[in-house]
Short mmCIF file of C-alpha atoms in Angstrom, two decimals:
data_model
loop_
_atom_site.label_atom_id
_atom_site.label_comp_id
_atom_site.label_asym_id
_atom_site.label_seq_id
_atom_site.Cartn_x
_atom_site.Cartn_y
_atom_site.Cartn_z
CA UNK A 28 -24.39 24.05 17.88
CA UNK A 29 -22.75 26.40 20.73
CA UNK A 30 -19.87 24.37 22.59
CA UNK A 31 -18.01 25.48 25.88
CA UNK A 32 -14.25 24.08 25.69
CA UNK A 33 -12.34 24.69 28.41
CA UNK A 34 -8.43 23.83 28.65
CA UNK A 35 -5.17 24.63 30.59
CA UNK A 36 -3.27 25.96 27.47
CA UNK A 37 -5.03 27.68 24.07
CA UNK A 38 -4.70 30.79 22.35
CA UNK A 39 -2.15 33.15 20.54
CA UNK A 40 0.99 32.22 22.33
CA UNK A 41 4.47 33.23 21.34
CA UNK A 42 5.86 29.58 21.35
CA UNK A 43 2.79 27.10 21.20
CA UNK A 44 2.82 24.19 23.30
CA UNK A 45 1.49 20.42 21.38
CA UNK A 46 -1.46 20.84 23.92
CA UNK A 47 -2.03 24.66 22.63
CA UNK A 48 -1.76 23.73 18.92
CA UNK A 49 -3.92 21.13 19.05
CA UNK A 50 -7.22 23.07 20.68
CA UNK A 51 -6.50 26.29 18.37
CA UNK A 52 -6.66 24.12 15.47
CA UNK A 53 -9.91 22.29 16.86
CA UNK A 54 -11.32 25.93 17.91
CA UNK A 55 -10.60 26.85 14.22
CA UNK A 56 -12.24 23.70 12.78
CA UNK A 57 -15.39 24.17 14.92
CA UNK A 58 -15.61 27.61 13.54
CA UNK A 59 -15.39 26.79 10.44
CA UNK A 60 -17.81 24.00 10.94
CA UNK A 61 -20.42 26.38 11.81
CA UNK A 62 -20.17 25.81 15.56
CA UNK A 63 -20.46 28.25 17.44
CA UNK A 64 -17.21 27.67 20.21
CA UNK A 65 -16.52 30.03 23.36
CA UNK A 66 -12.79 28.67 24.09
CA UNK A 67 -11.70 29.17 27.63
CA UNK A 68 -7.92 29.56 28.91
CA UNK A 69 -5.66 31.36 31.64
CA UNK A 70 -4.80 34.60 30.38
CA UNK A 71 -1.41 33.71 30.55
CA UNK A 72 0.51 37.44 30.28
CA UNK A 73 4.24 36.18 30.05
CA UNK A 74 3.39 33.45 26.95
CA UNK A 75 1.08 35.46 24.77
CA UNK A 76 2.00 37.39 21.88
CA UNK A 77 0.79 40.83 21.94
CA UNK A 78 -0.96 41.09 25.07
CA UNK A 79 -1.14 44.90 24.53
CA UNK A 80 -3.77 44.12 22.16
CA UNK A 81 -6.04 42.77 24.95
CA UNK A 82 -8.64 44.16 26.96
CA UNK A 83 -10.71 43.09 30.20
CA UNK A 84 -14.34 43.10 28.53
CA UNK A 85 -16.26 41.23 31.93
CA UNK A 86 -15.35 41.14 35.77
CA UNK A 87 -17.36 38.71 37.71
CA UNK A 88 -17.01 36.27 41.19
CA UNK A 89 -17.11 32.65 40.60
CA UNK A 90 -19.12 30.37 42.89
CA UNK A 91 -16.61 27.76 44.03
CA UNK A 92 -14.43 29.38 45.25
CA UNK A 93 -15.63 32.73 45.55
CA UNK A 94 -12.65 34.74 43.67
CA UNK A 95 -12.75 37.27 41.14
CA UNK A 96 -12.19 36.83 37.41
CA UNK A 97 -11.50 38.44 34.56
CA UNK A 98 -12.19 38.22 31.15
CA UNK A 99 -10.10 39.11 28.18
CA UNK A 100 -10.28 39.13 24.24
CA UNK A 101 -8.69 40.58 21.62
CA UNK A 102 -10.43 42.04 18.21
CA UNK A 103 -6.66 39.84 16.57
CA UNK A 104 -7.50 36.90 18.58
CA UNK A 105 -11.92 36.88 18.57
CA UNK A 106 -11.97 33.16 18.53
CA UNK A 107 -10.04 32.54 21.73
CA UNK A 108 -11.47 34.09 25.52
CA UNK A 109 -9.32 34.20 28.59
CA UNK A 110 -9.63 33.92 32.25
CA UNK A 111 -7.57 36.03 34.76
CA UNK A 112 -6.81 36.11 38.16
CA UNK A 113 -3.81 37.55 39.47
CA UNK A 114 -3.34 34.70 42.39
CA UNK A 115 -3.50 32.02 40.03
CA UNK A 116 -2.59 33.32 36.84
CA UNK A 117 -0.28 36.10 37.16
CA UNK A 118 2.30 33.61 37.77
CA UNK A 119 5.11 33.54 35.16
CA UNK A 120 4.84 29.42 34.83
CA UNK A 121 1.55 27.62 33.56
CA UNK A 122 2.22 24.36 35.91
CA UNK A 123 5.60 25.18 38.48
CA UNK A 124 9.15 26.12 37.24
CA UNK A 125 10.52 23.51 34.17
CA UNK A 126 12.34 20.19 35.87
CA UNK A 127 10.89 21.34 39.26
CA UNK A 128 8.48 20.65 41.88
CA UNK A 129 4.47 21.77 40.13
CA UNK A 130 2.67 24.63 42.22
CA UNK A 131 1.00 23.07 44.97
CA UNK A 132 -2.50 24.86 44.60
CA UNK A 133 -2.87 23.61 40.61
CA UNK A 134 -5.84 21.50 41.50
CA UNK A 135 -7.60 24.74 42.73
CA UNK A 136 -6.32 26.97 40.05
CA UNK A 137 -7.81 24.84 37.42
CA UNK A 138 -11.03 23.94 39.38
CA UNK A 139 -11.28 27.93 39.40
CA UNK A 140 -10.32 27.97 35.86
CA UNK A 141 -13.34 25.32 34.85
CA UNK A 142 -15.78 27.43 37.39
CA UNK A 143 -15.18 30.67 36.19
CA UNK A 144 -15.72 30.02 32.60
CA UNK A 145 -18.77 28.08 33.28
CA UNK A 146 -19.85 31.72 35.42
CA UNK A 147 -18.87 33.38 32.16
CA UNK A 148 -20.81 30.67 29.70
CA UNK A 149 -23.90 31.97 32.04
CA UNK A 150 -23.59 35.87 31.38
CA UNK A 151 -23.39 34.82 27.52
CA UNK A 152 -27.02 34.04 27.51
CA UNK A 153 -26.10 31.26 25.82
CA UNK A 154 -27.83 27.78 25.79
CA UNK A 155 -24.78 25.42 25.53
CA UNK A 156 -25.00 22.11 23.34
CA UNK A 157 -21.98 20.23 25.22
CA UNK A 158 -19.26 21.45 27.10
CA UNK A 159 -15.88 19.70 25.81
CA UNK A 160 -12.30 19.74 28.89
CA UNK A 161 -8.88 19.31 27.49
CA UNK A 162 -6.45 17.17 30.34
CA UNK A 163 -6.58 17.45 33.54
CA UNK A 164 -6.25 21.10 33.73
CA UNK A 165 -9.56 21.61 31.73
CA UNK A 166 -11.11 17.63 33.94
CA UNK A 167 -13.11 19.93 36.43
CA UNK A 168 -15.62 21.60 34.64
CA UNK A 169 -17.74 18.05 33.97
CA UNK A 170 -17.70 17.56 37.69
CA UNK A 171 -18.90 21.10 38.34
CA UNK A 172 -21.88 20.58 36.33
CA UNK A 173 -23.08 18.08 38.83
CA UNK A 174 -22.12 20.23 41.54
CA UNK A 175 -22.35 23.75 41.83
CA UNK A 176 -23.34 24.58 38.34
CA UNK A 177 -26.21 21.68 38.31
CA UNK A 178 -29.28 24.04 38.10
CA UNK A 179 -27.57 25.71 34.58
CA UNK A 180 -25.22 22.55 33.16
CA UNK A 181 -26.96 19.20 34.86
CA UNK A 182 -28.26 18.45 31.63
CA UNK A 183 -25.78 19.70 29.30
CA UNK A 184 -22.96 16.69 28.34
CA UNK A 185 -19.25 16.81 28.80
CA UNK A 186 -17.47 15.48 27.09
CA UNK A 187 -13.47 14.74 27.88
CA UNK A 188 -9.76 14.86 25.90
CA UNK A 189 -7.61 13.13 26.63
CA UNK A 190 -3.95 14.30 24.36
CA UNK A 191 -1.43 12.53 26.74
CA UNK A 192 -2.76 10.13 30.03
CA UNK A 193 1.03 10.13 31.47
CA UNK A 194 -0.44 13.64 32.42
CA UNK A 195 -2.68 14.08 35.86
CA UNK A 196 -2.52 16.01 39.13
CA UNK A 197 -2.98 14.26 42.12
CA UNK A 198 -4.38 16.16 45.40
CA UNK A 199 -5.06 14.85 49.18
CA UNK A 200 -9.24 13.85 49.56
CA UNK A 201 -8.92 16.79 51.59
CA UNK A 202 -9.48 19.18 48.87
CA UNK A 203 -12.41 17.41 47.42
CA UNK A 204 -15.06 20.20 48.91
CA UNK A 205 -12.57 22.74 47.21
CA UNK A 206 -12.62 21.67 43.82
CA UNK A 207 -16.04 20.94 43.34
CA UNK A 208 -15.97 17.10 43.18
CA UNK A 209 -19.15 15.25 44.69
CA UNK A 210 -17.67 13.49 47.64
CA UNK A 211 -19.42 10.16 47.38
CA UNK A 212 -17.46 9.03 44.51
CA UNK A 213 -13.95 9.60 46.32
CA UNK A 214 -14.04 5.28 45.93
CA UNK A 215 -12.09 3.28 43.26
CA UNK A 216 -14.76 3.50 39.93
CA UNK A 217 -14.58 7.15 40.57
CA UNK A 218 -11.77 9.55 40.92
CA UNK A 219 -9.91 7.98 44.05
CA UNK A 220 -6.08 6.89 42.89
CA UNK A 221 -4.13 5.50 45.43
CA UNK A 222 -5.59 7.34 48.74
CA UNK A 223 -5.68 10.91 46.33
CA UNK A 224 -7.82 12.37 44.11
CA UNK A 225 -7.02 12.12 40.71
CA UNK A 226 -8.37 14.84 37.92
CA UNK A 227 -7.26 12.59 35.24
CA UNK A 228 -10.16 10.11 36.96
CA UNK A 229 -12.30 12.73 37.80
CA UNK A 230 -12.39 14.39 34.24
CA UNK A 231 -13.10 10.56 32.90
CA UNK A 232 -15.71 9.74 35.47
CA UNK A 233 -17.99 12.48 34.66
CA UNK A 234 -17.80 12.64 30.75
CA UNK A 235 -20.07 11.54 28.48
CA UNK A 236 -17.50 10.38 26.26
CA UNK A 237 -13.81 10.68 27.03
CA UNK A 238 -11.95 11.30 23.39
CA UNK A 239 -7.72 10.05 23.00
CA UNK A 240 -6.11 11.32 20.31
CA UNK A 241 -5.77 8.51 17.62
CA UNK A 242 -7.75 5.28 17.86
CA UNK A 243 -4.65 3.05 17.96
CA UNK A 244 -3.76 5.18 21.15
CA UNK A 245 -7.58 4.48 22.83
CA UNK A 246 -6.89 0.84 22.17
CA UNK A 247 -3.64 0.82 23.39
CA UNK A 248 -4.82 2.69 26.89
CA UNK A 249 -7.16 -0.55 26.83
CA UNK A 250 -4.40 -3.20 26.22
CA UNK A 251 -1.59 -1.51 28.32
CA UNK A 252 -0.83 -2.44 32.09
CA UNK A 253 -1.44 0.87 33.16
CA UNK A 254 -0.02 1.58 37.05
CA UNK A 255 -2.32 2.18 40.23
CA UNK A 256 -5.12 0.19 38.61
CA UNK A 257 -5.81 3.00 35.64
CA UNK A 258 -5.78 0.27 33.11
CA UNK A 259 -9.03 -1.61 35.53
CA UNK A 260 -10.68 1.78 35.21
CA UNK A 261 -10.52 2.62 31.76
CA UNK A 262 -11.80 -0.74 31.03
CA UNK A 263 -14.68 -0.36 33.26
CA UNK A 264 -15.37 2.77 31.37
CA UNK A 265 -14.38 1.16 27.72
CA UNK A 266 -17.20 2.37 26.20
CA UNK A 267 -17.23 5.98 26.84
CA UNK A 268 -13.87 5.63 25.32
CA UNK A 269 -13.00 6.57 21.58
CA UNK A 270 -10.43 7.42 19.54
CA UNK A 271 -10.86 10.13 16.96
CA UNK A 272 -7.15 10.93 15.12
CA UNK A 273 -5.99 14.49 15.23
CA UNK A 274 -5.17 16.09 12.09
CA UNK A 275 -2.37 18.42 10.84
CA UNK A 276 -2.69 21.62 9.18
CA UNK A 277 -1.85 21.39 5.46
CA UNK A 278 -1.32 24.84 5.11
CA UNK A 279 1.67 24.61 7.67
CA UNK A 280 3.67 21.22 6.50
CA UNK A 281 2.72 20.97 2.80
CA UNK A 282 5.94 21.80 1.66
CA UNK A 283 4.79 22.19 -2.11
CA UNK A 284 1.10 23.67 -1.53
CA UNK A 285 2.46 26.92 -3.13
CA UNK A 286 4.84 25.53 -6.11
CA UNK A 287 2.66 23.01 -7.31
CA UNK A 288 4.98 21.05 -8.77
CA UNK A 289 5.01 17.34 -9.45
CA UNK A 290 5.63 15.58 -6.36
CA UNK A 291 8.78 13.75 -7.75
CA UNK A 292 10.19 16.90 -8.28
CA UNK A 293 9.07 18.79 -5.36
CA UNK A 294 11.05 16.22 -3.28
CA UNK A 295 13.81 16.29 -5.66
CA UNK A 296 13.99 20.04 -5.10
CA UNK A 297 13.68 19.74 -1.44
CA UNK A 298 16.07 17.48 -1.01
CA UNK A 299 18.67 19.78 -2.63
CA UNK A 300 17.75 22.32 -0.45
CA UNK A 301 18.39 20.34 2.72
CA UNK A 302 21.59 18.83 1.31
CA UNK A 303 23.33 22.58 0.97
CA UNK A 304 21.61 23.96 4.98
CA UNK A 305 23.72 20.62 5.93
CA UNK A 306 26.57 21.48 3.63
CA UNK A 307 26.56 17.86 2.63
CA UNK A 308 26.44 15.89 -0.67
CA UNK A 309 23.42 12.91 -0.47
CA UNK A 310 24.63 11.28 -3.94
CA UNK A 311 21.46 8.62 -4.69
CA UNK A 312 21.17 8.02 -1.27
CA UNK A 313 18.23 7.25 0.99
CA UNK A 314 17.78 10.16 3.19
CA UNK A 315 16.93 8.93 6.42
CA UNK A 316 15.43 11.24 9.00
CA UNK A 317 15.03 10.72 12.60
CA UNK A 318 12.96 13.38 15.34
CA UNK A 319 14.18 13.22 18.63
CA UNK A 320 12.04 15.21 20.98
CA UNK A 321 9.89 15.06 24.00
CA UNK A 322 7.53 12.49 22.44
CA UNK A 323 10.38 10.53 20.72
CA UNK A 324 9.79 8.09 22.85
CA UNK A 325 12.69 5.32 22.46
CA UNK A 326 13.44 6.16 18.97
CA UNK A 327 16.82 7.44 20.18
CA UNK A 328 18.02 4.44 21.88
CA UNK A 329 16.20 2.20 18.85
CA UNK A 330 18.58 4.69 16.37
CA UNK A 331 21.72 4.36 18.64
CA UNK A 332 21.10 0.45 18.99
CA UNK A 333 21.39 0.24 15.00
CA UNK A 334 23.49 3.33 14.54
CA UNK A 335 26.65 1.34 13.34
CA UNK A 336 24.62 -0.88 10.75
CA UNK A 337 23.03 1.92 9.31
CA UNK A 338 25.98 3.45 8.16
CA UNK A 339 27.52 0.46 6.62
CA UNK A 340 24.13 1.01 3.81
CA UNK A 341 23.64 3.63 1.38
CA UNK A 342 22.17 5.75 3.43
CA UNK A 343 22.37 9.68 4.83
CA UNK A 344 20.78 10.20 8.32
CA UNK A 345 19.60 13.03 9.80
CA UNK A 346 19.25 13.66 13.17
CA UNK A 347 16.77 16.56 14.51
CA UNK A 348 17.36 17.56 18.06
CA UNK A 349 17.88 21.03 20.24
CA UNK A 350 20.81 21.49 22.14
CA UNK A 351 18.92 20.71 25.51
CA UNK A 352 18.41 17.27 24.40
CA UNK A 353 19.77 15.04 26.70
CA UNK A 354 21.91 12.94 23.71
CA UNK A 355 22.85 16.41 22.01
CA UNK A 356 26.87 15.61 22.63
CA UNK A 357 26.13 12.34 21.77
CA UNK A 358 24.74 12.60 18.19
CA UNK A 359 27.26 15.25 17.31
CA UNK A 360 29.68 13.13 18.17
CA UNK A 361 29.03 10.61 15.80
CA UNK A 362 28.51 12.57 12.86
CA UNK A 363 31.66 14.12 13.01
CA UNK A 364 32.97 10.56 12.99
CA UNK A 365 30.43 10.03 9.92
CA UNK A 366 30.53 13.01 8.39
CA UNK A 367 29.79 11.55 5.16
CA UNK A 368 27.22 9.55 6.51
CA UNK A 369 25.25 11.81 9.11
CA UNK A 370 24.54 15.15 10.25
CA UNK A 371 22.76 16.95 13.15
CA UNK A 372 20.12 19.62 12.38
CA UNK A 373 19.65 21.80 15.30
CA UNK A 374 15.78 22.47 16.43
CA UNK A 375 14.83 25.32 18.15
CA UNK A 376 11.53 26.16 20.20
CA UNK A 377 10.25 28.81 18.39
CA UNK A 378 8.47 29.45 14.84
CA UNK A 379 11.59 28.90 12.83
CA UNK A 380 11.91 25.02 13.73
CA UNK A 381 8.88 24.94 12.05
CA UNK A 382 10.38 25.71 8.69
CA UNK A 383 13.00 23.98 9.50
CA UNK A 384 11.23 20.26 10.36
CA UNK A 385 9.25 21.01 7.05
CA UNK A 386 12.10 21.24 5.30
CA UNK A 387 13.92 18.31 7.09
CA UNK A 388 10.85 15.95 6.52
CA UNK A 389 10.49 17.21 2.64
CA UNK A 390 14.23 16.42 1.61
CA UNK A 391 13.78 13.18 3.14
CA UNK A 392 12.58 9.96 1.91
CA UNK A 393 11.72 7.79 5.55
CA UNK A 394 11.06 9.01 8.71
CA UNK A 395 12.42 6.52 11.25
CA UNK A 396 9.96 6.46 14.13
CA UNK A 397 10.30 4.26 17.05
CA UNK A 398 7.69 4.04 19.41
CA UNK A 399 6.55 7.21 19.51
CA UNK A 400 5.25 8.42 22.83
CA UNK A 401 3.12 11.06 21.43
CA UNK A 402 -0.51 9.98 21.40
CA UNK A 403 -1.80 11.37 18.00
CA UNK A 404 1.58 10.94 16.07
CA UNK A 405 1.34 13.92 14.24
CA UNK A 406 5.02 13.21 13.39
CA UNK A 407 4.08 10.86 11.00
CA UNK A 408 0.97 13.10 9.57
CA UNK A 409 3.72 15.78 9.00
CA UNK A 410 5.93 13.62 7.37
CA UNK A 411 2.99 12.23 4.98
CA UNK A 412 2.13 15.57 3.83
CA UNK A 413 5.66 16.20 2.86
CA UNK A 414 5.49 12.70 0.68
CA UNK A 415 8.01 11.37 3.30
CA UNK A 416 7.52 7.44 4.60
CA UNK A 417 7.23 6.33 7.95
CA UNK A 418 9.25 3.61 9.20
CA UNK A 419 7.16 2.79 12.28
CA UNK A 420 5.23 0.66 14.39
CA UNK A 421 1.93 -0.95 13.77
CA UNK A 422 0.84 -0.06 17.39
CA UNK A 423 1.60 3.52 16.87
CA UNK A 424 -1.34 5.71 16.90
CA UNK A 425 -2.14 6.34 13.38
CA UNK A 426 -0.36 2.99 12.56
CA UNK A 427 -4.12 1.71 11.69
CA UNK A 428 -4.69 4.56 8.80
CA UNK A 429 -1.30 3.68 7.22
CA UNK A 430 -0.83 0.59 4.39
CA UNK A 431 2.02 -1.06 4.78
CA UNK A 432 4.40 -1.69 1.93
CA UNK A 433 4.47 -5.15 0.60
CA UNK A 434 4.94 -5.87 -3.54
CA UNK A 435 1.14 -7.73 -3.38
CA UNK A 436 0.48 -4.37 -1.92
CA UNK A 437 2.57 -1.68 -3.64
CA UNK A 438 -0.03 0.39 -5.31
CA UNK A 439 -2.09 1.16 -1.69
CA UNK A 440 0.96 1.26 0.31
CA UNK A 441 2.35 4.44 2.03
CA UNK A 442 4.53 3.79 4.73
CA UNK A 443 6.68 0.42 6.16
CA UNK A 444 5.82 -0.69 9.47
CA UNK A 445 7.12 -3.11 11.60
CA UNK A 446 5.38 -5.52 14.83
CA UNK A 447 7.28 -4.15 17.46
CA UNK A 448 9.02 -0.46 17.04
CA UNK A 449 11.11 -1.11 20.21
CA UNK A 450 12.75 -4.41 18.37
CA UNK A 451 16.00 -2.75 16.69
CA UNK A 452 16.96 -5.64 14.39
CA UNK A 453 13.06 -5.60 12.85
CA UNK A 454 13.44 -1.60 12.52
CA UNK A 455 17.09 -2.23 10.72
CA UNK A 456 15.51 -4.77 8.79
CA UNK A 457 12.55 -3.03 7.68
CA UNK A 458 15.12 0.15 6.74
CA UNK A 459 16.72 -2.42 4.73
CA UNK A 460 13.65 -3.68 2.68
CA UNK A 461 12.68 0.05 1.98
CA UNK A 462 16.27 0.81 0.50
CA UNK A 463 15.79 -2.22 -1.73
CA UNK A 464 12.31 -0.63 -3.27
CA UNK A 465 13.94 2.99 -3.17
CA UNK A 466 17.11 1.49 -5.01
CA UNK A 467 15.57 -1.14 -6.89
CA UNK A 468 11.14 -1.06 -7.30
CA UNK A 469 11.47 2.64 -8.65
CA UNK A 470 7.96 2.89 -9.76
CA UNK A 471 6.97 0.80 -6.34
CA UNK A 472 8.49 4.18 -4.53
CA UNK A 473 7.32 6.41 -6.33
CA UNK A 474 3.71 5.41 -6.14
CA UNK A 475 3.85 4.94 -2.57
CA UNK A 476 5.77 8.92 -2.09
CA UNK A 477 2.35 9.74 -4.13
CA UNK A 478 0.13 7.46 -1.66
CA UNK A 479 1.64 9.35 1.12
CA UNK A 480 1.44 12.64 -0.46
CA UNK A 481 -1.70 13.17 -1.94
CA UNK A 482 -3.92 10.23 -1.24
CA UNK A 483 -3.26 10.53 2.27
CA UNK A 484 -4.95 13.62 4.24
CA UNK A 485 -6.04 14.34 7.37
CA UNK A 486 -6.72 18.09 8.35
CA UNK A 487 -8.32 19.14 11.64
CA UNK A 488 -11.51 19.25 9.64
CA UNK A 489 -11.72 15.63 9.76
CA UNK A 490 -11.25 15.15 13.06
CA UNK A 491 -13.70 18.18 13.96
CA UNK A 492 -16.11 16.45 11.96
CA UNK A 493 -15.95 13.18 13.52
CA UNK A 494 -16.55 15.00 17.17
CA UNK A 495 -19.06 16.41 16.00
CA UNK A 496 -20.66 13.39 14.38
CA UNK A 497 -20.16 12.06 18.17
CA UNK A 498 -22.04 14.70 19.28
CA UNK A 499 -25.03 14.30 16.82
CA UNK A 500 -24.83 10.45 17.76
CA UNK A 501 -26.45 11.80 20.89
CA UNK A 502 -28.82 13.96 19.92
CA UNK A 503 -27.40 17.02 20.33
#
């Protein structure tokens, strides 16, 4: 099967993005599928490791628009192509400047991006299966086929992820003709959104299947009150709609994949470990971890809500946050007032945090998760693969995989999950029942640490194989 993915973000960058990780692990799981995958990305020159490595190995005119391209690969990076143009891509942002206004020409950057690599997918002789957009940045290419590309791509499917819908561009009906989109549906069941064109819309109307990232996030899309009428077009579209969950790499967060060692002890090590980096003493407490970042959602305010409670029980949080946070001072603050209660482990954006939030998630027993706003949760896959319990939501995306504790249910059960995640008192009170099994049902905890541990996995493979099983549904 040879697949054309196009996306905004993917490759061998120096500090991944969540949208970057996410298609290099599904490029890599294609791969080793058997499918035969030409990934296409800006050749982004300030983000990439190594870029002396590179080298321009096709120059070529797209149709859309008429501009030049580049292509570039790397012998260190073979699974991953890239498209360059100075205009659009020699800038040193992917989207605008961070907290600031996005570049005003993204809608025909990425429509470039999408018709360039379809120009490309040409000169590769190749007959392509499906052709498979990530966001809005990669929403284009599914509308070109119909357009400009028809004669080549009119038969070929597209199919359309979606990792985050809080993500579009919007662009005056104006620019239609310039990015490619057919003009008769500029109307309501097609990619108009409030008097603008909407890629997010676009990239939906013209797939084949549109893909979220965890099949309690699809059905939450469905059951959501969406604003500008979003939530009337996805359900108009409700069938093209399906949630597939995203995996985790093992090799990355299985803390014990190289000791070996009985989980019990594994986390009994670990949690040593993360005890001295704090400099603090847990005793038999419950270690209590909580994840504040971009996709946190409310689990800040939910913690700060509950804060006072929680340190009246015998139990040792710790907070993960950078320094930009917004409730950096905040959380400090209180653990110097609890220092034998709490502590703050500072995240950084780079490769380190990653050894760092393993470690964090390994010497802890619950991860307290409050309405996430990521779509796939890979919080809580990460924490499962380091035999760590989520304290969560059953509406959160992965919520559906995960068996709630109960005693009727002890022997299945791998996490403790609560109606509503926003609620404080019912995530306090569900904290509470899980100290009473860690304290008190022993075997109860440690059969659900091994449920979460080893009878729970879900690599990249698994989702790969369930796109492609999506694929094959249709005959391809």
């Amino acid at each position: 099967m040879d697949i054309l993915v196009v996306s905004p973000e993917a490759g061998n960058w120096e500090a991944p993005s969540p949208l970057v990780t996410a298609v290099n692990r599904m490029t890599d799981a294609f791969g080793r599928a058997g499918a035969n995958v030409l990934t296409c990305s800006p050749f982004y020159k300030d983000h990439l490791m190594h870029v002396e490595n590179y080298e321009c190995i096709f120059q070529g005119v797209e149709r859309l628009q008429g501009k030049p391209f580049e292509v570039w690969k790397s012998k260190s990076d073979p699974l991953h192509t890239y498209i360059f143009n100075e205009d659009y891509f020699g800038r040193p942002h992917v989207y605008g400047p961070p907290h600031s206004v996005p570049y005003g020409d993204n809608h025909r950057r990425f429509a470039f991006l999408a018709s360039a690599a379809l120009s490309y997918a040409i000169e590769t002789k190749v007959n392509y299966t499906a052709i498979l957009g990530h966001e809005w940045g990669g929403a284009l290419a599914g509308a070109l086929t119909h357009t400009v590309y028809q004669n080549e791509f009119g038969n070929v499917p597209f199919f359309f992820t979606i990792h985050n819908i809080t993500y579009d561009f919007h662009v005056g009906s104006g620019e239609i003709d310039a990015i490619g989109l057919p003009r008769e549906d500029y109307n309501m069941d097609g990619y108009e959104f409030w008097g603008k064109v909407s890629l997010l819309k676009a990239g939906i109307c013209y797939a084949h299947k549109v893909l979220f990232p965890s099949p309690g996030y699809r059905d939450a899309m469905l059951n959501t009150n969406l604003p500008g009428g979003l939530s009337g077009f996805l359900s108009h579209n409700a069938d093209k709609l399906i949630g597939v969950q995203f995996g985790v790499s093992y090799q990355v967060w299985d803390f014990n994949a190289q000791d070996k060692l009985p989980i019990k002890e594994a986390k009994h090590k670990a949690k040593e470990t993360l005890a001295k980096k704090l400099g603090s003493n847990f005793g038999n407490k419950l270690v209590l971890y909580v994840h504040l970042d971009e996709e946190a959602g409310n689990t800040s305010e939910t913690l700060a809500t509950v804060l006072s409670d929680i340190t009246k029980l015998d139990v040792f949080i710790v907070v993960g946050l950078s320094p930009e946070h917004p409730e950096w001072n905040y959380f400090n603050d209180v653990s110097k007032q609890y220092p034998d209660t709490m502590k703050v482990l500072e995240l950084t954006p780079n490769f380190e945090s990653i050894s760092t939030l393993r470690g964090a998630l390994a010497g802890s027993d619950v991860l307290f998760a409050a309405n996430l706003r990521e779509p796939s949760s890979s919080i809580i896959l990460k924490a499962l693969a380091c035999g760590t319990l989520p304290l969560t939501g059953f509406n959160v995306g992965v919520a559906s995989s995960l068996d709630d504790y109960a005693p009727e249910t002890a022997g299945n059960a791998n996490a403790f999950l609560v109606e509503d995640a926003n609620a404080p008192h019912l995530m306090l009170r569900r904290l509470k029942d899980a100290l009473h099994v860690y304290q008190n049902e022993v075997a109860d905890w440690d059969k659900a640490v091994v449920n979460a541990y080893s009878g729970f996995h879900y690599e990249w493979d698994r989702t790969i194989s369930k796109y492609l099983l999506i694929l094959g549904e249709l005959g391809l």
